Amino acid sequence: MPSVLFVCVHNAGRSQMAAAFLTHLAGDRIEVRSAGSAPADAVNPAVVEAMSEVGIDITAQVPKVLTVDAVQSSDVCITMGCGDVCPVFPGKRYLDWTLDDPAGQGVEAVRPIRDEIRTRVEHLAKELLDT
């Protein structure tokens, strides 16, 4: 089973949305993780609201700290604005998705970020599940 790790700075917005979309699309066919280089105390409320608008409940999610183990045990590591803090290991696939940060934004600003993440995750899921 392929495994994917989504990483952003606070693990309170982009990486949480990406992980939720991939879990929603792939179910138990892909192992999904998310983490942050400097995790926040809670998931961004505007992100929670934006995801609930598309039928995905992430209210129980909590930001998690990025660990070397999480990277080592993932086949694909997708970073979203966390710079060079993600450790790099041979044989892993790394992608960097340039996306606006929803931190401090209202739900109106989060919706286009959410929709862009959904599009990227749909392509990723198709690619991983078709191989």
PDB file of C-alpha atoms in Angstrom:
ATOM      1  CA  MET A   1       0.000   0.000   0.000  1.00  0.00           C
ATOM      2  CA  PRO A   2       1.458   3.405  -0.923  1.00  0.00           C
ATOM      3  CA  SER A   3       1.892   5.967   1.847  1.00  0.00           C
ATOM      4  CA  VAL A   4       1.771   9.754   1.559  1.00  0.00           C
ATOM      5  CA  LEU A   5       2.889  12.427   4.011  1.00  0.00           C
ATOM      6  CA  PHE A   6       1.609  16.005   3.643  1.00  0.00           C
ATOM      7  CA  VAL A   7       3.739  18.642   5.395  1.00  0.00           C
ATOM      8  CA  CYS A   8       3.161  22.347   5.990  1.00  0.00           C
ATOM      9  CA  VAL A   9       4.440  24.669   8.693  1.00  0.00           C
ATOM     10  CA  HIS A  10       1.573  24.559  11.192  1.00  0.00           C
ATOM     11  CA  ASN A  11      -0.268  21.378  10.087  1.00  0.00           C
ATOM     12  CA  ALA A  12      -3.406  23.432  10.627  1.00  0.00           C
ATOM     13  CA  GLY A  13      -4.541  24.154   7.070  1.00  0.00           C
ATOM     14  CA  ARG A  14      -3.100  22.961   3.771  1.00  0.00           C
ATOM     15  CA  SER A  15      -1.703  19.624   4.939  1.00  0.00           C
ATOM     16  CA  GLN A  16      -4.862  18.870   6.912  1.00  0.00           C
ATOM     17  CA  MET A  17      -7.057  19.541   3.869  1.00  0.00           C
ATOM     18  CA  ALA A  18      -4.834  17.443   1.603  1.00  0.00           C
ATOM     19  CA  ALA A  19      -4.769  14.515   4.031  1.00  0.00           C
ATOM     20  CA  ALA A  20      -8.545  14.672   4.471  1.00  0.00           C
ATOM     21  CA  PHE A  21      -9.171  14.713   0.716  1.00  0.00           C
ATOM     22  CA  LEU A  22      -6.811  11.798   0.078  1.00  0.00           C
ATOM     23  CA  THR A  23      -8.320   9.762   2.918  1.00  0.00           C
ATOM     24  CA  HIS A  24     -11.795  10.543   1.564  1.00  0.00           C
ATOM     25  CA  LEU A  25     -10.846   9.508  -1.992  1.00  0.00           C
ATOM     26  CA  ALA A  26      -8.633   6.498  -1.302  1.00  0.00           C
ATOM     27  CA  GLY A  27     -10.087   5.066   1.877  1.00  0.00           C
ATOM     28  CA  ASP A  28      -7.800   2.328   3.144  1.00  0.00           C
ATOM     29  CA  ARG A  29      -5.962   1.917  -0.187  1.00  0.00           C
ATOM     30  CA  ILE A  30      -3.394   4.626   0.657  1.00  0.00           C
ATOM     31  CA  GLU A  31      -1.833   5.316   4.041  1.00  0.00           C
ATOM     32  CA  VAL A  32      -2.165   9.047   4.711  1.00  0.00           C
ATOM     33  CA  ARG A  33      -0.277  11.196   7.221  1.00  0.00           C
ATOM     34  CA  SER A  34       0.107  14.916   7.809  1.00  0.00           C
ATOM     35  CA  ALA A  35       2.490  16.895   9.977  1.00  0.00           C
ATOM     36  CA  GLY A  36       3.950  20.336  10.543  1.00  0.00           C
ATOM     37  CA  SER A  37       7.427  21.693  11.091  1.00  0.00           C
ATOM     38  CA  ALA A  38       6.021  24.021  13.794  1.00  0.00           C
ATOM     39  CA  PRO A  39       2.539  22.655  14.591  1.00  0.00           C
ATOM     40  CA  ALA A  40      -0.201  25.001  15.736  1.00  0.00           C
ATOM     41  CA  ASP A  41      -2.394  24.318  18.754  1.00  0.00           C
ATOM     42  CA  ALA A  42      -5.476  23.573  16.633  1.00  0.00           C
ATOM     43  CA  VAL A  43      -6.662  23.244  13.052  1.00  0.00           C
ATOM     44  CA  ASN A  44      -7.654  26.589  11.500  1.00  0.00           C
ATOM     45  CA  PRO A  45     -11.429  27.059  12.072  1.00  0.00           C
ATOM     46  CA  ALA A  46     -11.875  28.517   8.551  1.00  0.00           C
ATOM     47  CA  VAL A  47     -10.282  25.345   7.142  1.00  0.00           C
ATOM     48  CA  VAL A  48     -12.641  23.169   9.209  1.00  0.00           C
ATOM     49  CA  GLU A  49     -15.598  25.184   7.885  1.00  0.00           C
ATOM     50  CA  ALA A  50     -14.406  25.059   4.263  1.00  0.00           C
ATOM     51  CA  MET A  51     -13.978  21.281   4.444  1.00  0.00           C
ATOM     52  CA  SER A  52     -17.401  20.811   6.029  1.00  0.00           C
ATOM     53  CA  GLU A  53     -18.883  22.662   3.038  1.00  0.00           C
ATOM     54  CA  VAL A  54     -17.701  19.769   0.835  1.00  0.00           C
ATOM     55  CA  GLY A  55     -18.887  17.092   3.255  1.00  0.00           C
ATOM     56  CA  ILE A  56     -15.595  16.290   4.993  1.00  0.00           C
ATOM     57  CA  ASP A  57     -15.438  16.587   8.778  1.00  0.00           C
ATOM     58  CA  ILE A  58     -11.980  17.352  10.163  1.00  0.00           C
ATOM     59  CA  THR A  59     -13.081  18.657  13.560  1.00  0.00           C
ATOM     60  CA  ALA A  60     -11.319  15.771  15.349  1.00  0.00           C
ATOM     61  CA  GLN A  61      -7.957  16.424  13.679  1.00  0.00           C
ATOM     62  CA  VAL A  62      -5.075  17.924  15.647  1.00  0.00           C
ATOM     63  CA  PRO A  63      -1.792  19.329  14.335  1.00  0.00           C
ATOM     64  CA  LYS A  64       1.108  16.881  14.634  1.00  0.00           C
ATOM     65  CA  VAL A  65       4.846  17.490  14.688  1.00  0.00           C
ATOM     66  CA  LEU A  66       6.940  16.384  11.730  1.00  0.00           C
ATOM     67  CA  THR A  67       9.191  13.455  12.638  1.00  0.00           C
ATOM     68  CA  VAL A  68      11.987  11.709  10.799  1.00  0.00           C
ATOM     69  CA  ASP A  69      10.045   8.444  11.223  1.00  0.00           C
ATOM     70  CA  ALA A  70       7.017   9.888   9.413  1.00  0.00           C
ATOM     71  CA  VAL A  71       9.185  10.836   6.437  1.00  0.00           C
ATOM     72  CA  GLN A  72      11.082   7.537   6.424  1.00  0.00           C
ATOM     73  CA  SER A  73       7.874   5.490   6.444  1.00  0.00           C
ATOM     74  CA  SER A  74       6.254   7.440   3.579  1.00  0.00           C
ATOM     75  CA  ASP A  75       6.654   6.717  -0.132  1.00  0.00           C
ATOM     76  CA  VAL A  76       5.651  10.245  -1.160  1.00  0.00           C
ATOM     77  CA  CYS A  77       6.331  13.394   0.853  1.00  0.00           C
ATOM     78  CA  ILE A  78       4.471  16.513  -0.258  1.00  0.00           C
ATOM     79  CA  THR A  79       5.608  19.811   1.218  1.00  0.00           C
ATOM     80  CA  MET A  80       3.518  22.970   1.166  1.00  0.00           C
ATOM     81  CA  GLY A  81       5.554  26.004   2.084  1.00  0.00           C
ATOM     82  CA  CYS A  82       7.716  24.525   4.831  1.00  0.00           C
ATOM     83  CA  GLY A  83      11.012  25.220   3.129  1.00  0.00           C
ATOM     84  CA  ASP A  84      13.942  22.921   3.754  1.00  0.00           C
ATOM     85  CA  VAL A  85      12.857  21.537   7.137  1.00  0.00           C
ATOM     86  CA  CYS A  86      11.644  18.228   5.718  1.00  0.00           C
ATOM     87  CA  PRO A  87      14.399  15.606   5.937  1.00  0.00           C
ATOM     88  CA  VAL A  88      15.372  14.054   2.603  1.00  0.00           C
ATOM     89  CA  PHE A  89      16.024  10.331   2.239  1.00  0.00           C
ATOM     90  CA  PRO A  90      17.095   8.397  -0.857  1.00  0.00           C
ATOM     91  CA  GLY A  91      14.341   6.485  -2.610  1.00  0.00           C
ATOM     92  CA  LYS A  92      11.532   8.763  -1.477  1.00  0.00           C
ATOM     93  CA  ARG A  93       9.498  10.858  -3.860  1.00  0.00           C
ATOM     94  CA  TYR A  94       9.281  14.529  -2.906  1.00  0.00           C
ATOM     95  CA  LEU A  95       6.846  17.073  -4.325  1.00  0.00           C
ATOM     96  CA  ASP A  96       6.565  20.723  -3.353  1.00  0.00           C
ATOM     97  CA  TRP A  97       3.111  22.199  -3.864  1.00  0.00           C
ATOM     98  CA  THR A  98       3.123  25.995  -3.928  1.00  0.00           C
ATOM     99  CA  LEU A  99      -0.157  27.025  -2.319  1.00  0.00           C
ATOM    100  CA  ASP A 100      -1.350  30.120  -0.483  1.00  0.00           C
ATOM    101  CA  ASP A 101      -1.325  29.792   3.302  1.00  0.00           C
ATOM    102  CA  PRO A 102      -4.833  29.898   4.806  1.00  0.00           C
ATOM    103  CA  ALA A 103      -3.492  31.066   8.192  1.00  0.00           C
ATOM    104  CA  GLY A 104      -5.379  34.125   9.369  1.00  0.00           C
ATOM    105  CA  GLN A 105      -7.763  33.988   6.403  1.00  0.00           C
ATOM    106  CA  GLY A 106     -11.546  33.757   6.418  1.00  0.00           C
ATOM    107  CA  VAL A 107     -13.454  30.930   4.776  1.00  0.00           C
ATOM    108  CA  GLU A 108     -13.876  32.987   1.567  1.00  0.00           C
ATOM    109  CA  ALA A 109     -10.088  33.004   1.089  1.00  0.00           C
ATOM    110  CA  VAL A 110      -9.753  29.344   2.096  1.00  0.00           C
ATOM    111  CA  ARG A 111     -12.217  28.006  -0.510  1.00  0.00           C
ATOM    112  CA  PRO A 112      -9.963  28.511  -3.577  1.00  0.00           C
ATOM    113  CA  ILE A 113      -7.015  26.978  -1.679  1.00  0.00           C
ATOM    114  CA  ARG A 114      -9.220  24.016  -0.730  1.00  0.00           C
ATOM    115  CA  ASP A 115     -10.344  23.571  -4.329  1.00  0.00           C
ATOM    116  CA  GLU A 116      -6.775  23.686  -5.663  1.00  0.00           C
ATOM    117  CA  ILE A 117      -5.707  21.097  -3.080  1.00  0.00           C
ATOM    118  CA  ARG A 118      -8.636  18.871  -4.042  1.00  0.00           C
ATOM    119  CA  THR A 119      -7.617  18.984  -7.721  1.00  0.00           C
ATOM    120  CA  ARG A 120      -4.001  18.113  -6.920  1.00  0.00           C
ATOM    121  CA  VAL A 121      -5.002  15.318  -4.527  1.00  0.00           C
ATOM    122  CA  GLU A 122      -7.396  13.836  -7.101  1.00  0.00           C
ATOM    123  CA  HIS A 123      -4.521  13.631  -9.621  1.00  0.00           C
ATOM    124  CA  LEU A 124      -2.201  12.137  -7.000  1.00  0.00           C
ATOM    125  CA  ALA A 125      -4.774   9.526  -5.942  1.00  0.00           C
ATOM    126  CA  LYS A 126      -5.400   8.494  -9.534  1.00  0.00           C
ATOM    127  CA  GLU A 127      -1.680   8.171 -10.176  1.00  0.00           C
ATOM    128  CA  LEU A 128      -1.010   6.129  -7.007  1.00  0.00           C
ATOM    129  CA  LEU A 129      -4.031   3.867  -7.379  1.00  0.00           C
ATOM    130  CA  ASP A 130      -3.492   3.205 -11.107  1.00  0.00           C
ATOM    131  CA  THR A 131       0.048   1.921 -10.616  1.00  0.00           C
TER     132      THR A 131
END
